[in-house]
Amino acid sequence: MEQLAAQIEQYKTEISAATASNKEELEAFRIKYLGTKGLVKTIMGEMKNVAPDKKKEAGQLLNEFKIFTEQKFESLSSNAGTGSFTPGQTIDTSLPGYPLPLGARHPISIIQNKIISIFHKLGFAVAEGPEIEDDWHNFSALNLPENHPARDMQDTFYISQNPAWLLRTHTSSVQIREMEKGKLPLRIICPGRVYRNETISARAHCFFNQVEGLYIAENVSFADLKQTLYFFVKEMFGNDVKVRFRPSYFPFTEPSAEMDISCLICGGTGCSVCKKTGWVEILGCGMVHPNVLDNCGIDSNKYTGFAFGMGIERITMLSYQIKDLRLFSENDIRFLNQFTTAL
Ligand code: PHE
């Protein structure tokens, strides 16, 4: 009886220390201790060697041992594979602790979503297209024939295996694809990543994000363009921000303009962000060139349209007062964690 008690104590210590971090280890435990040839059954067999007057005592002891082992099995089953750990089990200290930290949206996504929702109020739908483009959709259809000097404005990455393909330099290519579908009127914005072979600095990167917009219908005028962009600026930056248009040149629009807003950092008095001018440029725009409409099979005598394009990085930097564009692609968690909602 004493031997039996000592034996059971030893087994209990062993069982207490047992672990099972997955289904296989749990099953191994069950077979070893609770299976038909397992330890509990085997030790039950010892009953026959116990003196008759001790049988009751031994029965209790063995029964208690059986319950102890079953309880251990149950606690192992509820933990196995759930990430909980019993003492003595190895813990992967490289895993994050509980509660698991919540991720945050990337600031570019926050601002992109905000831009989309503003234009959504005016009835603009989102259109997307491929990042690898052909020459037609990125250039030729946009009134930029081969050897046109304006192609140099956008340093292009060509695909080395097939120079007929390139990484789109703007999402105007998506506008061409949508116009080619021929469904009018058309009112879309095209968010997406674009690529240009530029030296990486605090103000430029070889990839960035744009939102371009396009509205084509009968009798669309430059006044419509201005009102649309005024609405956008007020919604995006508030009522106090001033807006101005400067004449500009883009091959795909005529007339063309660039739009500035009063500097959000200094309020227009002059600082390093606005280069002491009080104004920052945020987008290019204009009336869609008739050649572009004709290239897409749209009757340029019947339809007119406006287009605009902006860099999301620029808008995001102004919104959050971020001074270096490289921060957006470095993925430093200390930077990314600071953004929860649009301002
Ligand atoms: N596609 C031009 C760019 O990437 C922006 C733009 C779009 C300008 C539409 C005018 C009209 O720079």
GROMACS .gro file of C-alpha atoms and ligand atoms in nm:
model
  355
    1MET     CA    1   0.000   0.000   0.000
    2GLU     CA    2   0.283   0.233   0.091
    3GLN     CA    3   0.463   0.141  -0.230
    4LEU     CA    4   0.150   0.212  -0.430
    5ALA     CA    5   0.103   0.553  -0.265
    6ALA     CA    6   0.466   0.647  -0.332
    7GLN     CA    7   0.435   0.533  -0.693
    8ILE     CA    8   0.122   0.741  -0.744
    9GLU     CA    9   0.288   1.051  -0.596
   10GLN     CA   10   0.571   1.012  -0.845
   11TYR     CA   11   0.333   0.974  -1.138
   12LYS     CA   12   0.139   1.280  -1.024
   13THR     CA   13   0.452   1.494  -1.032
   14GLU     CA   14   0.527   1.367  -1.381
   15ILE     CA   15   0.173   1.431  -1.503
   16SER     CA   16   0.159   1.779  -1.349
   17ALA     CA   17   0.461   1.878  -1.553
   18ALA     CA   18   0.325   1.735  -1.878
   19THR     CA   19   0.252   1.980  -2.161
   20ALA     CA   20   0.075   1.963  -2.495
   21SER     CA   21   0.105   2.254  -2.734
   22ASN     CA   22  -0.070   2.085  -3.023
   23LYS     CA   23  -0.317   1.805  -3.103
   24GLU     CA   24  -0.043   1.544  -3.157
   25GLU     CA   25   0.113   1.601  -2.815
   26LEU     CA   26  -0.230   1.592  -2.654
   27GLU     CA   27  -0.305   1.258  -2.815
   28ALA     CA   28   0.032   1.124  -2.702
   29PHE     CA   29  -0.060   1.222  -2.345
   30ARG     CA   30  -0.395   1.047  -2.372
   31ILE     CA   31  -0.241   0.725  -2.500
   32LYS     CA   32   0.038   0.726  -2.243
   33TYR     CA   33  -0.181   0.787  -1.938
   34LEU     CA   34  -0.545   0.720  -2.023
   35GLY     CA   35  -0.528   0.472  -2.312
   36THR     CA   36  -0.629   0.105  -2.281
   37LYS     CA   37  -0.265   0.014  -2.217
   38GLY     CA   38  -0.201   0.345  -2.041
   39LEU     CA   39  -0.059   0.408  -1.697
   40VAL     CA   40  -0.393   0.456  -1.521
   41LYS     CA   41  -0.524   0.119  -1.643
   42THR     CA   42  -0.195  -0.053  -1.557
   43ILE     CA   43  -0.181   0.080  -1.208
   44MET     CA   44  -0.547  -0.013  -1.152
   45GLY     CA   45  -0.428  -0.367  -1.212
   46GLU     CA   46  -0.219  -0.339  -0.897
   47MET     CA   47  -0.541  -0.369  -0.696
   48LYS     CA   48  -0.514  -0.746  -0.710
   49ASN     CA   49  -0.186  -0.733  -0.517
   50VAL     CA   50  -0.332  -0.525  -0.235
   51ALA     CA   51  -0.422  -0.697   0.091
   52PRO     CA   52  -0.802  -0.738   0.132
   53ASP     CA   53  -0.826  -0.506   0.435
   54LYS     CA   54  -0.650  -0.231   0.239
   55LYS     CA   55  -0.856  -0.265  -0.078
   56LYS     CA   56  -1.096   0.018   0.011
   57GLU     CA   57  -0.815   0.262   0.084
   58ALA     CA   58  -0.627   0.161  -0.231
   59GLY     CA   59  -0.945   0.192  -0.439
   60GLN     CA   60  -0.994   0.549  -0.323
   61LEU     CA   61  -0.631   0.635  -0.394
   62LEU     CA   62  -0.644   0.490  -0.744
   63ASN     CA   63  -0.976   0.650  -0.822
   64GLU     CA   64  -0.845   0.987  -0.712
   65PHE     CA   65  -0.539   0.933  -0.931
   66LYS     CA   66  -0.761   0.852  -1.229
   67ILE     CA   67  -0.965   1.172  -1.177
   68PHE     CA   68  -0.644   1.373  -1.135
   69THR     CA   69  -0.513   1.244  -1.469
   70GLU     CA   70  -0.843   1.304  -1.647
   71GLN     CA   71  -0.859   1.661  -1.520
   72LYS     CA   72  -0.508   1.723  -1.639
   73PHE     CA   73  -0.606   1.587  -1.980
   74GLU     CA   74  -0.903   1.822  -1.992
   75SER     CA   75  -0.700   2.127  -1.904
   76LEU     CA   76  -0.442   2.031  -2.166
   77SER     CA   77  -0.716   1.989  -2.428
   78SER     CA   78  -0.860   2.332  -2.365
   79ASN     CA   79  -0.515   2.490  -2.395
   80ALA     CA   80  -0.363   2.291  -2.679
   81GLY     CA   81  -0.333   2.511  -2.985
   82THR     CA   82  -0.510   2.808  -2.827
   83GLY     CA   83  -0.197   2.997  -2.737
   84SER     CA   84  -0.225   2.951  -2.361
   85PHE     CA   85   0.069   2.803  -2.182
   86THR     CA   86   0.113   2.587  -1.874
   87PRO     CA   87   0.413   2.643  -1.650
   88GLY     CA   88   0.723   2.473  -1.777
   89GLN     CA   89   0.622   2.501  -2.141
   90THR     CA   90   0.858   2.693  -2.368
   91ILE     CA   91   0.720   3.032  -2.461
   92ASP     CA   92   0.803   3.209  -2.786
   93THR     CA   93   0.904   3.547  -2.645
   94SER     CA   94   0.926   3.703  -2.990
   95LEU     CA   95   0.545   3.691  -3.023
   96PRO     CA   96   0.352   4.004  -2.922
   97GLY     CA   97   0.190   3.993  -2.579
   98TYR     CA   98  -0.180   4.012  -2.505
   99PRO     CA   99  -0.386   4.210  -2.581
  100LEU     CA  100  -0.267   4.197  -2.941
  101PRO     CA  101  -0.192   4.552  -3.061
  102LEU     CA  102  -0.443   4.688  -3.313
  103GLY     CA  103  -0.300   4.797  -3.645
  104ALA     CA  104  -0.361   5.148  -3.779
  105ARG     CA  105  -0.446   5.256  -4.130
  106HIS     CA  106  -0.162   5.397  -4.335
  107PRO     CA  107  -0.192   5.779  -4.354
  108ILE     CA  108  -0.198   5.759  -4.734
  109SER     CA  109  -0.499   5.526  -4.714
  110ILE     CA  110  -0.676   5.752  -4.466
  111ILE     CA  111  -0.639   6.055  -4.692
  112GLN     CA  112  -0.716   5.857  -5.008
  113ASN     CA  113  -1.041   5.733  -4.849
  114LYS     CA  114  -1.129   6.086  -4.747
  115ILE     CA  115  -1.070   6.217  -5.101
  116ILE     CA  116  -1.281   5.935  -5.243
  117SER     CA  117  -1.565   6.010  -5.000
  118ILE     CA  118  -1.563   6.382  -5.087
  119PHE     CA  119  -1.594   6.315  -5.460
  120HIS     CA  120  -1.847   6.045  -5.389
  121LYS     CA  121  -2.077   6.321  -5.261
  122LEU     CA  122  -2.057   6.479  -5.607
  123GLY     CA  123  -2.140   6.151  -5.778
  124PHE     CA  124  -1.790   6.043  -5.881
  125ALA     CA  125  -1.737   5.666  -5.893
  126VAL     CA  126  -1.400   5.499  -5.834
  127ALA     CA  127  -1.228   5.341  -6.136
  128GLU     CA  128  -0.910   5.135  -6.128
  129GLY     CA  129  -0.668   5.003  -6.386
  130PRO     CA  130  -0.337   4.820  -6.428
  131GLU     CA  131  -0.005   4.956  -6.299
  132ILE     CA  132   0.181   4.805  -6.595
  133GLU     CA  133   0.056   4.995  -6.898
  134ASP     CA  134   0.115   5.020  -7.269
  135ASP     CA  135   0.232   5.331  -7.446
  136TRP     CA  136  -0.114   5.405  -7.587
  137HIS     CA  137  -0.298   5.435  -7.256
  138ASN     CA  138  -0.020   5.615  -7.070
  139PHE     CA  139   0.091   5.851  -7.350
  140SER     CA  140  -0.033   5.837  -7.709
  141ALA     CA  141  -0.407   5.845  -7.638
  142LEU     CA  142  -0.342   6.138  -7.406
  143ASN     CA  143  -0.225   6.351  -7.698
  144LEU     CA  144   0.139   6.269  -7.632
  145PRO     CA  145   0.255   6.105  -7.956
  146GLU     CA  146   0.598   5.944  -7.980
  147ASN     CA  147   0.884   6.197  -7.959
  148HIS     CA  148   0.655   6.457  -7.802
  149PRO     CA  149   0.885   6.666  -7.580
  150ALA     CA  150   0.631   6.660  -7.294
  151ARG     CA  151   0.707   6.289  -7.245
  152ASP     CA  152   1.025   6.406  -7.075
  153MET     CA  153   0.813   6.570  -6.805
  154GLN     CA  154   0.753   6.223  -6.665
  155ASP     CA  155   1.065   6.008  -6.641
  156THR     CA  156   0.930   5.670  -6.729
  157PHE     CA  157   1.029   5.322  -6.615
  158TYR     CA  158   1.008   5.082  -6.907
  159ILE     CA  159   0.981   4.705  -6.860
  160SER     CA  160   1.318   4.570  -6.975
  161GLN     CA  161   1.180   4.242  -7.118
  162ASN     CA  162   0.932   4.432  -7.331
  163PRO     CA  163   0.982   4.807  -7.383
  164ALA     CA  164   0.627   4.833  -7.521
  165TRP     CA  165   0.524   4.810  -7.158
  166LEU     CA  166   0.591   5.063  -6.885
  167LEU     CA  167   0.497   5.144  -6.529
  168ARG     CA  168   0.218   5.401  -6.551
  169THR     CA  169   0.340   5.752  -6.475
  170HIS     CA  170  -0.010   5.876  -6.388
  171THR     CA  171  -0.358   5.731  -6.347
  172SER     CA  172  -0.472   5.927  -6.655
  173SER     CA  173  -0.425   5.587  -6.822
  174VAL     CA  174  -0.727   5.462  -6.627
  175GLN     CA  175  -0.931   5.756  -6.759
  176ILE     CA  176  -0.845   5.651  -7.116
  177ARG     CA  177  -0.956   5.294  -7.042
  178GLU     CA  178  -1.285   5.422  -6.900
  179MET     CA  179  -1.347   5.660  -7.194
  180GLU     CA  180  -1.280   5.376  -7.438
  181LYS     CA  181  -1.568   5.184  -7.282
  182GLY     CA  182  -1.791   5.450  -7.438
  183LYS     CA  183  -2.047   5.488  -7.160
  184LEU     CA  184  -2.141   5.855  -7.123
  185PRO     CA  185  -2.178   6.071  -6.923
  186LEU     CA  186  -1.869   5.968  -6.729
  187ARG     CA  187  -1.785   6.085  -6.379
  188ILE     CA  188  -1.494   5.899  -6.221
  189ILE     CA  189  -1.197   5.935  -5.993
  190CYS     CA  190  -0.894   5.711  -6.035
  191PRO     CA  191  -0.686   5.652  -5.724
  192GLY     CA  192  -0.371   5.444  -5.752
  193ARG     CA  193   0.003   5.405  -5.739
  194VAL     CA  194   0.218   5.558  -6.011
  195TYR     CA  195   0.590   5.542  -6.093
  196ARG     CA  196   0.849   5.793  -6.209
  197ASN     CA  197   1.223   5.761  -6.231
  198GLU     CA  198   1.305   6.040  -5.990
  199THR     CA  199   1.581   6.069  -5.734
  200ILE     CA  200   1.440   5.986  -5.392
  201SER     CA  201   1.437   6.285  -5.158
  202ALA     CA  202   1.221   6.447  -4.890
  203ARG     CA  203   0.994   6.582  -5.165
  204ALA     CA  204   1.005   6.316  -5.438
  205HIS     CA  205   0.995   5.939  -5.470
  206CYS     CA  206   1.013   5.689  -5.756
  207PHE     CA  207   0.661   5.575  -5.669
  208PHE     CA  208   0.371   5.768  -5.522
  209ASN     CA  209  -0.008   5.776  -5.524
  210GLN     CA  210  -0.249   5.987  -5.722
  211VAL     CA  211  -0.615   6.060  -5.747
  212GLU     CA  212  -0.715   6.179  -6.090
  213GLY     CA  213  -1.069   6.283  -6.180
  214LEU     CA  214  -1.266   6.302  -6.503
  215TYR     CA  215  -1.610   6.433  -6.590
  216ILE     CA  216  -1.745   6.408  -6.944
  217ALA     CA  217  -2.093   6.509  -7.051
  218GLU     CA  218  -2.263   6.766  -7.272
  219ASN     CA  219  -2.192   7.131  -7.188
  220VAL     CA  220  -1.931   7.073  -6.919
  221SER     CA  221  -1.744   7.400  -6.864
  222PHE     CA  222  -1.438   7.533  -6.689
  223ALA     CA  223  -1.675   7.685  -6.431
  224ASP     CA  224  -1.790   7.332  -6.343
  225LEU     CA  225  -1.427   7.232  -6.295
  226LYS     CA  226  -1.362   7.526  -6.063
  227GLN     CA  227  -1.673   7.467  -5.854
  228THR     CA  228  -1.592   7.097  -5.819
  229LEU     CA  229  -1.241   7.174  -5.699
  230TYR     CA  230  -1.358   7.455  -5.467
  231PHE     CA  231  -1.596   7.207  -5.308
  232PHE     CA  232  -1.316   6.954  -5.272
  233VAL     CA  233  -1.078   7.202  -5.105
  234LYS     CA  234  -1.339   7.324  -4.854
  235GLU     CA  235  -1.434   6.968  -4.760
  236MET     CA  236  -1.073   6.860  -4.739
  237PHE     CA  237  -0.909   7.156  -4.566
  238GLY     CA  238  -1.192   7.366  -4.424
  239ASN     CA  239  -1.360   7.693  -4.517
  240ASP     CA  240  -1.072   7.927  -4.442
  241VAL     CA  241  -0.838   7.793  -4.706
  242LYS     CA  242  -0.790   8.019  -5.009
  243VAL     CA  243  -0.764   7.885  -5.363
  244ARG     CA  244  -0.606   8.020  -5.680
  245PHE     CA  245  -0.567   7.891  -6.034
  246ARG     CA  246  -0.260   7.955  -6.249
  247PRO     CA  247  -0.247   7.890  -6.625
  248SER     CA  248  -0.034   7.586  -6.704
  249TYR     CA  249   0.030   7.329  -6.976
  250PHE     CA  250  -0.062   6.962  -7.008
  251PRO     CA  251  -0.083   6.796  -7.350
  252PHE     CA  252  -0.412   6.627  -7.261
  253THR     CA  253  -0.600   6.937  -7.146
  254GLU     CA  254  -0.670   7.273  -7.308
  255PRO     CA  255  -0.687   7.516  -7.139
  256SER     CA  256  -0.482   7.381  -6.850
  257ALA     CA  257  -0.426   7.514  -6.501
  258GLU     CA  258  -0.256   7.438  -6.175
  259MET     CA  259  -0.435   7.497  -5.849
  260ASP     CA  260  -0.270   7.634  -5.536
  261ILE     CA  261  -0.410   7.660  -5.186
  262SER     CA  262  -0.298   7.900  -4.916
  263CYS     CA  263  -0.025   7.737  -4.709
  264LEU     CA  264  -0.173   7.536  -4.423
  265ILE     CA  265   0.149   7.546  -4.226
  266CYS     CA  266   0.200   7.924  -4.202
  267GLY     CA  267  -0.150   8.036  -4.301
  268GLY     CA  268  -0.015   8.229  -4.599
  269THR     CA  269   0.249   8.441  -4.429
  270GLY     CA  270   0.539   8.246  -4.579
  271CYS     CA  271   0.743   7.950  -4.451
  272SER     CA  272   0.981   7.682  -4.578
  273VAL     CA  273   0.699   7.452  -4.693
  274CYS     CA  274   0.551   7.716  -4.925
  275LYS     CA  275   0.899   7.851  -5.003
  276LYS     CA  276   0.795   8.187  -4.853
  277THR     CA  277   0.522   8.237  -5.115
  278GLY     CA  278   0.222   8.160  -4.892
  279TRP     CA  279   0.085   7.919  -5.159
  280VAL     CA  280   0.130   7.548  -5.225
  281GLU     CA  281   0.045   7.375  -5.550
  282ILE     CA  282  -0.182   7.075  -5.501
  283LEU     CA  283  -0.311   6.972  -5.842
  284GLY     CA  284  -0.311   7.003  -6.219
  285CYS     CA  285  -0.633   7.031  -6.417
  286GLY     CA  286  -0.799   7.148  -6.735
  287MET     CA  287  -1.060   7.087  -7.003
  288VAL     CA  288  -1.004   6.752  -7.177
  289HIS     CA  289  -0.831   6.813  -7.512
  290PRO     CA  290  -1.058   6.730  -7.809
  291ASN     CA  291  -0.786   6.503  -7.950
  292VAL     CA  292  -0.808   6.287  -7.636
  293LEU     CA  293  -1.186   6.253  -7.673
  294ASP     CA  294  -1.147   6.165  -8.042
  295ASN     CA  295  -0.874   5.909  -7.959
  296CYS     CA  296  -1.123   5.734  -7.733
  297GLY     CA  297  -1.406   5.742  -7.985
  298ILE     CA  298  -1.600   6.020  -7.813
  299ASP     CA  299  -1.758   6.289  -8.034
  300SER     CA  300  -1.567   6.603  -7.932
  301ASN     CA  301  -1.827   6.825  -8.104
  302LYS     CA  302  -2.097   6.694  -7.876
  303TYR     CA  303  -1.914   6.628  -7.551
  304THR     CA  304  -1.678   6.826  -7.335
  305GLY     CA  305  -1.513   6.737  -7.009
  306PHE     CA  306  -1.273   6.835  -6.737
  307ALA     CA  307  -0.992   6.642  -6.572
  308PHE     CA  308  -0.770   6.694  -6.272
  309GLY     CA  309  -0.493   6.506  -6.097
  310MET     CA  310  -0.331   6.532  -5.756
  311GLY     CA  311  -0.065   6.353  -5.555
  312ILE     CA  312  -0.202   6.194  -5.237
  313GLU     CA  313   0.136   6.224  -5.064
  314ARG     CA  314   0.131   6.602  -5.100
  315ILE     CA  315  -0.223   6.628  -4.958
  316THR     CA  316  -0.131   6.395  -4.672
  317MET     CA  317   0.184   6.593  -4.589
  318LEU     CA  318  -0.018   6.913  -4.575
  319SER     CA  319  -0.298   6.753  -4.369
  320TYR     CA  320  -0.069   6.609  -4.103
  321GLN     CA  321   0.225   6.847  -4.140
  322ILE     CA  322   0.465   6.574  -4.242
  323LYS     CA  323   0.792   6.710  -4.376
  324ASP     CA  324   0.953   6.407  -4.541
  325LEU     CA  325   0.781   6.196  -4.804
  326ARG     CA  326   1.015   5.902  -4.747
  327LEU     CA  327   0.842   5.832  -4.416
  328PHE     CA  328   0.544   5.694  -4.608
  329SER     CA  329   0.737   5.397  -4.744
  330GLU     CA  330   0.980   5.323  -4.462
  331ASN     CA  331   0.714   5.145  -4.255
  332ASP     CA  332   0.848   5.263  -3.921
  333ILE     CA  333   0.582   5.149  -3.677
  334ARG     CA  334   0.643   5.454  -3.453
  335PHE     CA  335   0.546   5.678  -3.744
  336LEU     CA  336   0.253   5.467  -3.865
  337ASN     CA  337   0.095   5.426  -3.520
  338GLN     CA  338   0.025   5.798  -3.494
  339PHE     CA  339  -0.252   5.803  -3.753
  340THR     CA  340  -0.598   5.696  -3.658
  341THR     CA  341  -0.838   5.929  -3.836
  342ALA     CA  342  -0.833   6.200  -4.098
  343LEU     CA  343  -0.794   6.550  -3.959
  344PHE     N1  344  -0.173   6.355  -6.528
  344PHE     C1  345  -0.117   6.475  -6.473
  344PHE     C2  346   0.006   6.437  -6.392
  344PHE     O1  347   0.023   6.325  -6.356
  344PHE     C3  348  -0.213   6.546  -6.381
  344PHE     C4  349  -0.330   6.602  -6.453
  344PHE     C5  350  -0.444   6.528  -6.471
  344PHE     C6  351  -0.325   6.729  -6.509
  344PHE     C7  352  -0.552   6.578  -6.538
  344PHE     C8  353  -0.433   6.780  -6.576
  344PHE     C9  354  -0.545   6.708  -6.591
  344PHE     O2  355   0.089   6.520  -6.365
   0.00000   0.00000   0.00000
